[in-house]
Coordinates of C-alpha atoms in Angstrom, one line a residue:
Chain B
M3 CA 22.4 -36.5 -68.3
K4 CA 21.8 -37.6 -64.8
L5 CA 22.6 -40.8 -63.1
H6 CA 20.4 -42.8 -60.7
Q7 CA 21.9 -43.0 -57.2
I8 CA 20.6 -45.5 -54.7
S9 CA 20.4 -44.4 -51.1
V10 CA 19.9 -46.8 -48.2
F11 CA 19.0 -45.9 -44.6
L12 CA 21.3 -47.5 -42.0
E13 CA 21.5 -47.4 -38.3
N14 CA 24.8 -46.3 -37.0
Q15 CA 25.8 -49.7 -35.5
P16 CA 28.4 -52.3 -36.2
G17 CA 27.4 -54.7 -39.0
R18 CA 24.6 -52.6 -40.5
L19 CA 26.5 -52.0 -43.7
T20 CA 27.0 -55.7 -44.4
K21 CA 23.4 -56.5 -45.0
P22 CA 22.7 -54.3 -48.1
C23 CA 26.2 -55.0 -49.5
D24 CA 25.5 -58.8 -49.1
A25 CA 22.2 -58.4 -50.8
L26 CA 23.8 -56.7 -53.8
A27 CA 26.6 -59.3 -53.9
N28 CA 24.2 -62.2 -53.9
A29 CA 22.4 -60.7 -56.8
G30 CA 25.7 -60.3 -58.7
I31 CA 25.5 -56.5 -58.7
N32 CA 28.8 -54.6 -58.7
I33 CA 29.1 -51.4 -56.8
L34 CA 30.8 -48.8 -59.0
T35 CA 31.2 -46.3 -56.3
L36 CA 29.7 -45.4 -53.0
S37 CA 29.8 -43.0 -50.1
L38 CA 28.6 -43.3 -46.5
A39 CA 27.3 -40.3 -44.7
D40 CA 26.9 -40.7 -41.0
T41 CA 25.7 -39.0 -37.9
Q42 CA 25.9 -40.2 -34.3
N43 CA 22.4 -41.8 -34.8
F44 CA 22.1 -43.1 -38.3
G45 CA 23.9 -43.2 -41.7
I46 CA 23.0 -43.0 -45.3
L47 CA 24.7 -45.2 -47.8
R48 CA 24.8 -43.9 -51.4
I49 CA 25.7 -46.2 -54.2
I50 CA 26.1 -46.0 -57.9
V51 CA 25.6 -49.3 -59.8
E52 CA 25.0 -50.1 -63.5
D53 CA 21.6 -51.7 -63.2
W54 CA 20.0 -49.4 -60.6
E55 CA 16.5 -50.8 -61.2
K56 CA 17.6 -54.3 -60.3
A57 CA 19.6 -53.0 -57.3
F58 CA 16.6 -51.1 -56.1
K59 CA 14.4 -54.2 -56.2
V60 CA 17.0 -56.4 -54.5
L61 CA 17.6 -53.9 -51.7
E62 CA 13.8 -53.3 -51.1
K63 CA 13.3 -57.1 -51.0
S64 CA 16.1 -57.4 -48.4
G65 CA 13.9 -55.1 -46.2
A66 CA 15.9 -51.9 -46.6
V67 CA 14.4 -48.4 -47.0
V68 CA 15.7 -47.3 -50.4
K69 CA 15.4 -44.1 -52.4
I70 CA 16.5 -43.2 -55.9
T71 CA 18.0 -39.8 -56.4
E72 CA 19.3 -38.2 -59.6
V73 CA 22.9 -37.1 -59.4
V74 CA 25.4 -35.7 -61.8
A75 CA 28.7 -37.2 -62.6
V76 CA 31.4 -34.9 -63.9
K77 CA 34.8 -35.5 -65.2
V78 CA 37.5 -33.7 -63.3
P79 CA 41.0 -33.3 -64.8
D80 CA 43.3 -35.3 -62.5
R81 CA 45.7 -32.5 -61.7
S82 CA 45.9 -29.8 -59.1
G83 CA 43.2 -27.2 -59.5
G84 CA 41.0 -29.5 -61.4
F85 CA 38.2 -29.6 -58.8
A86 CA 38.6 -25.9 -57.8
G87 CA 37.8 -25.0 -61.4
I88 CA 34.5 -26.7 -61.3
L89 CA 33.7 -25.2 -57.9
H90 CA 34.3 -21.7 -59.3
V91 CA 31.9 -22.3 -62.1
L92 CA 29.2 -23.4 -59.7
E93 CA 29.9 -20.7 -57.2
R94 CA 29.5 -18.0 -59.9
S95 CA 26.1 -19.3 -60.8
G96 CA 24.9 -19.6 -57.2
I97 CA 24.2 -23.3 -57.4
N98 CA 24.5 -25.2 -54.2
I99 CA 26.0 -28.7 -53.9
D100 CA 24.1 -30.8 -51.4
Y101 CA 26.8 -33.3 -51.2
M102 CA 29.5 -35.0 -53.3
Y103 CA 31.9 -37.9 -53.4
A104 CA 34.6 -38.8 -55.8
F105 CA 36.5 -41.7 -57.2
T106 CA 39.5 -41.8 -59.5
T107 CA 39.9 -43.8 -62.7
N108 CA 43.0 -43.9 -64.7
R109 CA 41.2 -43.5 -68.0
G110 CA 42.3 -40.4 -69.9
G111 CA 43.6 -38.7 -66.8
N112 CA 40.2 -37.9 -65.3
S113 CA 38.6 -38.4 -61.9
I114 CA 34.9 -38.6 -61.6
L115 CA 32.9 -36.7 -59.1
I116 CA 29.3 -37.5 -58.1
L117 CA 27.4 -34.3 -57.2
R118 CA 24.0 -34.0 -55.7
F119 CA 22.3 -30.6 -56.6
D120 CA 18.8 -29.5 -55.7
K121 CA 18.6 -28.0 -59.2
A122 CA 20.3 -30.7 -61.2
D123 CA 19.2 -29.6 -64.7
E124 CA 20.4 -26.1 -64.2
A125 CA 23.7 -27.3 -62.9
I126 CA 24.2 -29.6 -65.9
E127 CA 23.5 -26.7 -68.3
I128 CA 26.0 -24.4 -66.6
L129 CA 28.7 -27.1 -66.4
R130 CA 28.2 -28.0 -70.0
Q131 CA 28.5 -24.3 -71.1
S132 CA 31.7 -24.1 -69.2
G133 CA 33.1 -27.0 -71.1
I134 CA 33.1 -29.4 -68.1
G135 CA 32.6 -33.0 -69.1
I136 CA 29.5 -34.8 -67.8
V137 CA 29.5 -38.5 -67.6
D138 CA 26.4 -39.4 -69.4
K139 CA 26.6 -43.1 -69.6
I140 CA 27.0 -45.4 -66.7
S141 CA 29.3 -47.6 -68.9
M142 CA 31.9 -44.9 -68.8
F143 CA 32.5 -45.9 -65.2
A144 CA 33.7 -49.2 -66.3
R145 CA 37.4 -49.7 -65.9
Chain W
M9 CA -41.8 -72.3 -42.6
K10 CA -39.6 -71.6 -45.6
E11 CA -36.0 -70.7 -44.9
P12 CA -35.6 -67.0 -45.6
S13 CA -33.1 -66.4 -48.4
C14 CA -32.2 -62.8 -47.4
H15 CA -28.9 -62.4 -45.6
N16 CA -30.1 -59.5 -43.6
W17 CA -32.8 -61.6 -42.0
H18 CA -30.1 -63.6 -40.3
V19 CA -28.2 -60.6 -39.1
H20 CA -31.2 -58.9 -37.9
A21 CA -32.4 -61.9 -35.9
V22 CA -29.1 -62.4 -34.0
S23 CA -28.9 -58.6 -33.3
M24 CA -32.4 -58.3 -31.8
P25 CA -31.1 -58.0 -28.2
D26 CA -29.0 -55.0 -29.3
F27 CA -32.2 -53.0 -29.9
M28 CA -34.0 -53.9 -26.6
P29 CA -36.1 -51.0 -25.1
L30 CA -34.1 -49.5 -22.2
K31 CA -36.7 -50.3 -19.6
K32 CA -36.8 -53.9 -20.5
L33 CA -33.0 -53.9 -20.7
G34 CA -32.7 -52.5 -17.1
E35 CA -35.2 -55.1 -15.8
L36 CA -33.3 -57.9 -17.5
Q37 CA -30.0 -56.6 -16.1
G38 CA -31.4 -56.5 -12.6
K39 CA -32.8 -59.9 -12.8
R40 CA -29.6 -61.4 -14.1
L41 CA -27.4 -59.6 -11.6
R42 CA -29.5 -61.0 -8.8
S43 CA -29.0 -64.5 -10.0
V44 CA -25.3 -64.1 -10.7
V45 CA -24.7 -62.6 -7.2
E46 CA -26.6 -65.4 -5.6
S47 CA -24.5 -68.0 -7.3
A48 CA -21.2 -66.2 -6.7
Y49 CA -22.1 -65.7 -3.0
A50 CA -23.2 -69.3 -2.5
N51 CA -20.3 -71.0 -4.5
V52 CA -17.3 -68.7 -4.5
A53 CA -15.6 -68.2 -1.1
C54 CA -13.6 -65.2 -2.3
F55 CA -16.8 -63.2 -3.3
R56 CA -18.7 -64.4 -0.2
K57 CA -15.9 -63.2 2.2
R58 CA -15.6 -59.9 0.5
M59 CA -19.4 -59.3 0.5
D60 CA -19.6 -60.3 4.1
A61 CA -16.8 -57.8 4.9
R62 CA -18.9 -55.1 3.3
K63 CA -22.0 -56.4 5.0
V64 CA -23.8 -56.9 1.7
K65 CA -26.1 -59.9 1.3
P66 CA -27.3 -61.2 -2.1
Q67 CA -30.9 -60.0 -1.1
D68 CA -29.6 -56.4 -0.9
I69 CA -29.2 -56.5 -4.6
K70 CA -32.7 -55.6 -5.9
G71 CA -31.9 -54.0 -9.2
I72 CA -29.0 -53.1 -11.4
A73 CA -28.6 -49.8 -9.6
D74 CA -27.5 -51.7 -6.5
I75 CA -24.4 -53.0 -8.3
S76 CA -22.2 -50.3 -6.7
L77 CA -22.8 -52.0 -3.3
L78 CA -20.8 -54.9 -4.4
P79 CA -17.0 -55.3 -3.9
F80 CA -14.5 -55.1 -6.8
S81 CA -12.6 -58.0 -8.1
E82 CA -9.3 -57.9 -9.9
K83 CA -6.8 -60.0 -11.8
N84 CA -4.9 -60.8 -8.6
D85 CA -8.0 -62.7 -7.3
L86 CA -7.7 -65.1 -10.2
R87 CA -4.0 -65.6 -9.4
T88 CA -4.3 -66.1 -5.7
T89 CA -7.2 -68.6 -6.2
Y90 CA -5.4 -70.4 -9.1
P91 CA -6.6 -72.5 -10.7
F92 CA -10.3 -73.1 -9.8
G93 CA -10.9 -70.9 -6.7
L94 CA -13.3 -68.6 -8.5
F95 CA -15.3 -71.4 -10.1
A96 CA -19.0 -71.3 -9.2
S97 CA -19.9 -74.5 -11.1
P98 CA -18.8 -78.0 -10.4
M99 CA -16.2 -79.3 -12.9
K100 CA -18.7 -81.8 -14.3
D101 CA -20.7 -78.9 -15.7
V102 CA -17.6 -77.1 -17.1
V103 CA -17.1 -77.9 -20.8
R104 CA -14.2 -75.6 -21.6
L105 CA -11.2 -74.0 -19.9
H106 CA -9.2 -71.0 -21.3
A107 CA -6.2 -69.4 -19.8
S108 CA -4.5 -66.1 -20.3
S109 CA -0.7 -66.1 -20.1
G110 CA 0.5 -64.0 -17.2
T111 CA 3.6 -62.1 -17.9
T112 CA 4.8 -63.1 -14.4
G113 CA 4.2 -66.5 -12.9
K114 CA 1.0 -68.6 -13.3
P115 CA -1.6 -68.0 -15.9
I116 CA -5.2 -67.2 -15.0
V117 CA -7.8 -69.9 -15.7
V118 CA -11.5 -69.3 -16.6
G119 CA -14.2 -71.9 -17.2
Y120 CA -17.4 -72.1 -19.4
T121 CA -20.5 -74.2 -18.9
A122 CA -22.5 -75.3 -21.9
R123 CA -24.7 -72.3 -21.3
D124 CA -21.7 -70.0 -21.1
M125 CA -20.6 -71.3 -24.5
E126 CA -24.1 -70.4 -25.9
V127 CA -23.9 -66.9 -24.4
W128 CA -20.4 -66.5 -25.9
K129 CA -21.5 -67.7 -29.3
N130 CA -24.4 -65.3 -29.3
V131 CA -22.3 -62.2 -28.4
I132 CA -19.8 -63.1 -31.1
M133 CA -22.6 -63.4 -33.6
R134 CA -23.8 -60.0 -32.6
T135 CA -20.3 -58.7 -32.8
L136 CA -19.8 -59.9 -36.4
A137 CA -23.3 -58.9 -37.4
A138 CA -22.6 -55.4 -36.2
A139 CA -19.6 -55.4 -38.5
G140 CA -21.8 -56.2 -41.4
M141 CA -20.9 -59.8 -41.7
H142 CA -23.5 -62.4 -42.7
R143 CA -24.0 -65.9 -44.0
G144 CA -21.8 -66.4 -47.0
D145 CA -18.9 -64.5 -45.7
I146 CA -15.6 -66.3 -45.6
L147 CA -13.7 -65.4 -42.4
Q148 CA -10.0 -65.9 -42.1
N149 CA -9.6 -66.3 -38.3
A150 CA -6.0 -65.3 -37.6
F151 CA -6.5 -65.0 -33.9
G152 CA -4.5 -67.6 -32.1
Y153 CA -6.3 -70.9 -31.4
G154 CA -5.7 -72.6 -28.1
L155 CA -5.7 -71.3 -24.6
F156 CA -6.1 -67.7 -25.9
T157 CA -9.8 -66.9 -26.1
G158 CA -9.5 -65.0 -29.5
G159 CA -9.3 -67.9 -31.9
L160 CA -11.9 -70.3 -30.6
G161 CA -14.2 -67.5 -29.4
L162 CA -14.5 -66.0 -32.8
H163 CA -14.6 -69.4 -34.4
Y164 CA -17.9 -70.7 -33.0
G165 CA -19.7 -67.4 -33.2
A166 CA -18.7 -67.0 -36.9
E167 CA -19.9 -70.5 -37.7
A168 CA -23.2 -69.9 -35.9
L169 CA -23.7 -66.8 -38.0
G170 CA -23.3 -68.9 -41.1
A171 CA -19.9 -67.7 -42.2
T172 CA -17.3 -70.0 -43.6
V173 CA -14.4 -70.1 -41.1
I174 CA -10.8 -70.6 -42.0
P175 CA -9.2 -71.6 -38.7
I176 CA -5.7 -70.5 -39.8
S177 CA -4.7 -69.2 -36.3
G178 CA -1.9 -66.7 -36.0
G179 CA 1.5 -66.6 -37.7
N180 CA 2.9 -67.9 -41.0
T181 CA 2.3 -64.6 -42.8
E182 CA 3.0 -65.8 -46.3
R183 CA 0.5 -68.6 -46.1
Q184 CA -2.0 -66.1 -44.6
I185 CA -1.7 -63.9 -47.7
M186 CA -1.8 -66.9 -50.1
L187 CA -5.1 -68.1 -48.5
L188 CA -6.5 -64.5 -48.4
C189 CA -6.1 -64.5 -52.2
D190 CA -6.9 -68.0 -53.1
L191 CA -9.9 -68.7 -50.9
K192 CA -11.7 -65.4 -51.8
V193 CA -11.7 -64.4 -48.1
T194 CA -14.2 -61.5 -47.4
A195 CA -13.4 -61.0 -43.7
I196 CA -10.5 -61.3 -41.4
C197 CA -10.0 -61.1 -37.7
C198 CA -6.7 -60.7 -35.8
T199 CA -4.9 -58.0 -33.8
P200 CA -4.6 -54.7 -35.6
T201 CA -0.8 -54.9 -35.3
Y202 CA -0.8 -58.2 -37.0
F203 CA -3.0 -57.0 -39.8
I204 CA -0.6 -54.1 -40.4
H205 CA 2.2 -56.7 -40.5
L206 CA 0.2 -58.6 -43.1
M207 CA -0.3 -55.4 -45.2
E208 CA 3.5 -54.8 -45.2
H209 CA 4.2 -58.4 -46.2
A210 CA 1.5 -58.4 -48.9
E211 CA 3.1 -55.3 -50.4
K212 CA 6.5 -57.0 -50.4
M213 CA 5.0 -60.0 -52.1
G214 CA 3.4 -57.8 -54.7
V215 CA -0.2 -58.5 -53.5
D216 CA -2.6 -55.6 -53.6
L217 CA -5.1 -56.2 -50.8
K218 CA -7.4 -53.6 -52.3
K219 CA -8.0 -55.8 -55.3
L220 CA -9.1 -58.8 -53.1
P221 CA -12.7 -59.5 -52.1
L222 CA -11.7 -58.8 -48.5
R223 CA -14.1 -56.1 -47.2
V224 CA -14.3 -56.4 -43.4
G225 CA -11.6 -56.5 -40.7
V226 CA -12.5 -57.3 -37.1
F227 CA -9.6 -56.3 -34.9
G228 CA -9.1 -56.5 -31.2
A229 CA -7.1 -58.0 -28.3
E230 CA -4.9 -54.8 -28.0
P231 CA -5.5 -51.1 -27.8
W232 CA -5.3 -49.4 -31.1
T233 CA -6.1 -45.9 -32.4
E234 CA -8.2 -44.1 -34.9
G235 CA -5.0 -43.3 -36.9
M236 CA -4.4 -47.0 -37.2
R237 CA -7.9 -47.5 -38.5
L238 CA -7.5 -44.9 -41.2
F239 CA -4.2 -46.4 -42.2
I240 CA -5.7 -49.9 -42.4
E241 CA -8.9 -48.9 -44.2
K242 CA -6.9 -46.8 -46.8
G243 CA -4.1 -49.3 -47.2
A244 CA -6.2 -52.5 -47.5
G245 CA -9.5 -51.1 -48.9
I246 CA -11.6 -52.6 -46.1
K247 CA -13.8 -51.5 -43.3
A248 CA -12.1 -52.0 -39.9
F249 CA -14.1 -52.7 -36.8
D250 CA -12.8 -52.5 -33.2
I251 CA -13.9 -55.3 -30.9
Y252 CA -13.3 -55.6 -27.2
G253 CA -13.2 -58.4 -24.7
L254 CA -11.1 -60.0 -22.1
T255 CA -10.5 -63.5 -20.9
E256 CA -11.6 -62.8 -17.3
I257 CA -15.1 -61.7 -18.6
I258 CA -15.6 -64.1 -21.5
G259 CA -13.0 -63.4 -24.2
P260 CA -13.9 -61.4 -27.3
G261 CA -17.6 -60.4 -27.5
V262 CA -17.9 -57.9 -24.6
A263 CA -18.3 -54.9 -26.8
A264 CA -18.1 -54.1 -30.6
E265 CA -18.4 -51.3 -33.1
C266 CA -21.3 -51.0 -35.4
E267 CA -21.1 -49.5 -38.9
R268 CA -21.1 -46.0 -37.4
H269 CA -17.7 -46.5 -35.8
C270 CA -18.6 -44.2 -32.9
G271 CA -17.5 -46.2 -30.0
L272 CA -18.2 -49.8 -29.1
H273 CA -21.6 -51.1 -28.0
V274 CA -21.3 -53.1 -24.8
F275 CA -23.5 -56.2 -24.9
E276 CA -24.8 -55.0 -21.6
D277 CA -27.6 -57.5 -21.3
C278 CA -24.6 -59.9 -20.6
F279 CA -21.8 -57.7 -19.3
Y280 CA -22.6 -54.6 -17.2
P281 CA -20.2 -51.7 -17.6
E282 CA -19.3 -49.1 -15.0
I283 CA -16.6 -46.4 -15.0
I284 CA -14.7 -45.6 -11.9
D285 CA -12.0 -43.3 -10.8
P286 CA -9.0 -45.6 -10.8
V287 CA -7.5 -44.1 -7.7
S288 CA -10.5 -43.6 -5.4
G289 CA -12.6 -46.4 -6.8
K290 CA -15.7 -44.1 -6.9
N291 CA -18.2 -44.4 -9.7
L292 CA -18.1 -41.8 -12.4
P293 CA -21.1 -40.6 -14.4
D294 CA -21.5 -41.5 -18.0
G295 CA -19.4 -39.2 -20.2
K296 CA -16.4 -39.1 -17.8
E297 CA -13.2 -41.0 -18.5
G298 CA -12.1 -43.5 -16.0
E299 CA -11.4 -47.2 -15.6
L300 CA -13.8 -49.7 -17.0
V301 CA -15.3 -52.1 -14.5
L302 CA -17.3 -55.1 -15.8
S303 CA -19.7 -57.6 -14.2
T304 CA -20.8 -60.7 -16.0
L305 CA -24.6 -61.0 -15.8
Q306 CA -24.9 -64.5 -17.2
K307 CA -21.7 -66.3 -16.7
E308 CA -22.2 -69.6 -14.7
A309 CA -18.7 -71.2 -14.5
T310 CA -16.6 -68.2 -13.6
P311 CA -18.8 -65.2 -12.7
M312 CA -17.1 -61.9 -12.2
L313 CA -18.4 -59.1 -10.1
R314 CA -17.2 -55.6 -10.7
Y315 CA -14.0 -56.7 -12.3
R316 CA -11.4 -54.0 -12.7
T317 CA -10.1 -54.1 -16.3
H318 CA -7.5 -51.3 -16.0
D319 CA -8.7 -50.2 -19.4
M320 CA -9.4 -46.5 -19.6
T321 CA -12.5 -45.3 -21.4
T322 CA -15.7 -43.3 -21.3
I323 CA -19.3 -44.5 -21.5
L324 CA -21.2 -42.6 -24.2
P325 CA -24.8 -42.4 -23.0
E326 CA -26.3 -40.8 -26.1
P327 CA -28.2 -43.1 -28.4
C328 CA -26.3 -44.3 -31.4
K329 CA -27.5 -43.5 -34.9
C330 CA -27.6 -47.3 -35.7
G331 CA -30.5 -47.6 -33.4
R332 CA -28.9 -50.0 -30.9
T333 CA -30.0 -49.2 -27.3
L334 CA -26.8 -50.6 -25.9
R335 CA -24.5 -47.9 -24.4
R336 CA -21.2 -47.4 -26.1
I337 CA -17.7 -47.1 -24.6
M338 CA -15.1 -45.1 -26.4
R339 CA -12.4 -47.0 -28.2
I340 CA -9.9 -48.1 -25.6
D341 CA -6.5 -46.8 -26.7
H342 CA -4.8 -47.0 -23.3
R343 CA -4.8 -48.8 -20.1
S344 CA -4.3 -47.5 -16.6
D345 CA -1.3 -49.9 -16.3
D346 CA 0.1 -49.0 -19.8
M347 CA 0.8 -45.6 -18.4
F348 CA 4.4 -44.9 -17.6
I349 CA 5.6 -42.0 -15.5
I350 CA 8.7 -40.1 -16.7
R351 CA 10.1 -37.4 -14.5
G352 CA 6.7 -37.2 -12.9
V353 CA 4.7 -36.8 -16.1
N354 CA 2.1 -39.4 -16.9
V355 CA 2.5 -40.7 -20.5
Y356 CA 0.5 -43.2 -22.5
P357 CA 1.9 -44.9 -25.6
S358 CA -1.2 -43.7 -27.5
Q359 CA 0.0 -40.1 -27.1
I360 CA 3.3 -40.9 -28.7
E361 CA 1.5 -42.7 -31.5
A362 CA -0.6 -39.6 -32.1
A363 CA 2.4 -37.4 -32.1
L364 CA 4.1 -39.6 -34.7
L365 CA 1.1 -39.7 -36.9
K366 CA 1.1 -35.9 -37.1
V367 CA 4.5 -36.0 -38.5
E368 CA 4.6 -39.1 -40.6
Q369 CA 1.0 -39.3 -41.8
T370 CA 1.5 -43.0 -42.1
F371 CA 1.4 -45.6 -39.4
P372 CA 4.7 -45.6 -37.6
H373 CA 6.2 -48.6 -35.8
Y374 CA 7.7 -47.3 -32.7
L375 CA 9.1 -48.4 -29.3
V376 CA 9.6 -46.4 -26.2
I377 CA 12.6 -47.4 -24.1
L378 CA 13.0 -46.2 -20.6
T379 CA 16.3 -46.2 -18.8
K380 CA 17.9 -44.4 -15.9
A381 CA 21.1 -42.5 -16.0
N382 CA 22.5 -40.7 -12.9
G383 CA 19.3 -41.3 -11.2
L384 CA 17.3 -39.5 -13.9
D385 CA 14.7 -41.1 -16.2
Q386 CA 15.8 -41.2 -19.8
V387 CA 13.4 -41.9 -22.6
E388 CA 14.3 -42.9 -26.1
V389 CA 11.6 -43.3 -28.8
Q390 CA 12.7 -45.5 -31.6
V391 CA 10.9 -44.9 -34.8
E392 CA 11.2 -47.0 -37.9
V393 CA 12.1 -45.1 -41.1
T394 CA 9.6 -45.7 -43.9
R395 CA 10.1 -45.1 -47.6
E396 CA 7.7 -42.1 -47.4
V397 CA 9.9 -40.2 -45.1
F398 CA 13.4 -41.3 -46.1
S399 CA 15.6 -38.8 -47.8
D400 CA 19.2 -39.1 -49.2
R401 CA 20.0 -35.8 -47.4
I402 CA 21.3 -36.0 -43.9
S403 CA 19.8 -32.5 -43.2
E404 CA 16.3 -33.7 -44.1
M405 CA 16.6 -36.8 -41.9
E406 CA 17.9 -34.7 -39.0
N407 CA 14.9 -32.4 -39.7
L408 CA 12.5 -35.3 -39.4
R409 CA 14.0 -36.3 -36.1
G410 CA 13.6 -32.8 -34.8
K411 CA 10.0 -32.6 -36.0
I412 CA 9.1 -35.9 -34.3
S413 CA 10.8 -34.8 -31.1
L414 CA 8.9 -31.5 -31.2
S415 CA 5.6 -33.1 -31.9
I416 CA 6.0 -35.5 -29.0
E417 CA 6.9 -32.5 -26.8
H418 CA 3.7 -30.7 -27.9
V419 CA 1.5 -33.7 -27.1
V420 CA 3.2 -35.1 -24.0
G421 CA 4.9 -32.1 -22.6
L422 CA 8.3 -33.8 -22.4
R423 CA 11.3 -33.8 -24.7
M424 CA 12.3 -37.3 -25.7
N425 CA 15.3 -38.5 -27.6
V426 CA 14.3 -39.8 -31.0
R427 CA 16.3 -42.5 -32.7
L428 CA 15.6 -43.4 -36.3
V429 CA 15.9 -47.1 -36.8
E430 CA 15.8 -49.4 -39.9
P431 CA 12.5 -50.9 -41.0
Q432 CA 11.5 -54.2 -39.4
T433 CA 13.9 -53.8 -36.6
I434 CA 11.1 -53.3 -34.0
E435 CA 9.5 -56.6 -33.2
R436 CA 6.1 -57.2 -34.7
S437 CA 3.8 -58.9 -32.2
Q438 CA 1.5 -61.7 -33.2
G439 CA -0.6 -60.9 -30.2
K440 CA -0.5 -57.7 -28.2
A441 CA 1.9 -55.0 -29.4
K442 CA 4.6 -54.1 -27.0
R443 CA 5.2 -50.4 -27.1
V444 CA 7.2 -49.7 -24.0
V445 CA 10.4 -51.3 -22.6
D446 CA 11.2 -50.2 -19.1
R447 CA 14.8 -50.8 -18.2
R448 CA 14.7 -48.6 -15.2
T449 CA 15.9 -51.1 -12.6
M450 CA 15.4 -50.1 -9.0
N451 CA 18.5 -50.5 -7.0
P452 CA 18.1 -51.2 -3.3
G453 CA 19.6 -47.8 -2.6
D454 CA 17.3 -45.9 -4.9
K455 CA 14.6 -43.8 -3.5
L456 CA 11.1 -43.7 -5.0

């Protein structure tokens, strides 16, 4: 199961992050997790929210360039070596991670990682076979 | 006689002069030139002095071929004689004034007699008829009303053609879109940049322009490109026509595209076109690119002799398939004074636009910013990111930047720094689009 990630183009300048975040706040949309990738020139804000369709509309209306990408959220045991184990599985199968970001929850001793693959379905299959938990409902993010 | 019911009859009648046999056209041009030169010489000191200096008398002008004997005029003549120095008619005969905003200092002022207004109305009717408009069309006139010639110029011609005119003027984009929908508008006129702005706004409002009765767009007052036409025609489901004109000559109505979209027919029974080398001032033959020079053949209040437009184009001498005998000029997509020089290379904004279109395949909003660092010219091209090209991967975005930079280098021959910017951050003009910002200040110590 894949999650819908929202990406927003930003110029790398002070104050640019505020606008999309304000737009979401005003619409009562809570950001579950996010990551900000930046270059000298521009940045890309990536967000996970519960109601991605609404968030997409809100952000587009605010004038932002928005894109929806499917990402995979995996459960990582919150102990040393937890993440390395997942990487080994992926490495063996030759699947490339485009980018990733993480956040911790204290539910059941797991962290959650958001991973962007170019072959998401294949990756999910391999992770499943290796017994790695996939977060398949956005509600599981709720703390 | 019974009023004909066929729309085409009306169109055909106003367009009759467009199909004049060449011999008759030449004779008419010669006759009209003689009379405008006589009036300019008798009534305008500036023209008289300049002709005297060249030892040219009005009687030396026997036919249209003698036009090259006459001296040039230019925008500065209107400034130095501000406000009425180039008027050939007494003010009691002048029924209208228009002015064009100067970016620096005083505006330029032009006048129209009642007969000038008739001429203007007629060329606008011919302009709109060439775009396939007719009685029964509903025209949203989004050119600015006021001192600018666009709004009022189109207004009277469209009414005379029998169209219903909505004099909405420029701005207030949401209301423009509401009326486009509610009033069953079939034709619109404005600058092409503003129409693209309308398209973007309509999309945001959830309005599909393709589903509206709108079928004709008449666009002018700024240079635009074939790429923009395709973008507009595809995105809005209309036919887009380029029109050309300038305040100094009459306003809109100097030249217009017909349904063939192969250049703009100059209404040369009223405005005589020449192409010159912008540096030497020598006449160039038809088919060669150079600066467009225009002479008014019928204007009474402010006649213009060999006015240098700074617009770069080519006269296409071959007959047009539409049957009009009027010669065509190529679509004007750059001006001799639009050109900027970077590290010794001449660059036109239209070249950058072409380079961007190759990469993005959609109409890009862009701005060229020129600065100086350590005595060297620096260029930055800001390009707005669109939904079509945006990716969540940094590598793809960097790739896009590289592709744009390479494409510009191919077209222009110079590497320029490309900066991707957020949508709607580059200012949308309601009038002429601003494509270049030159921040290269010359310090007193700097050498040219």
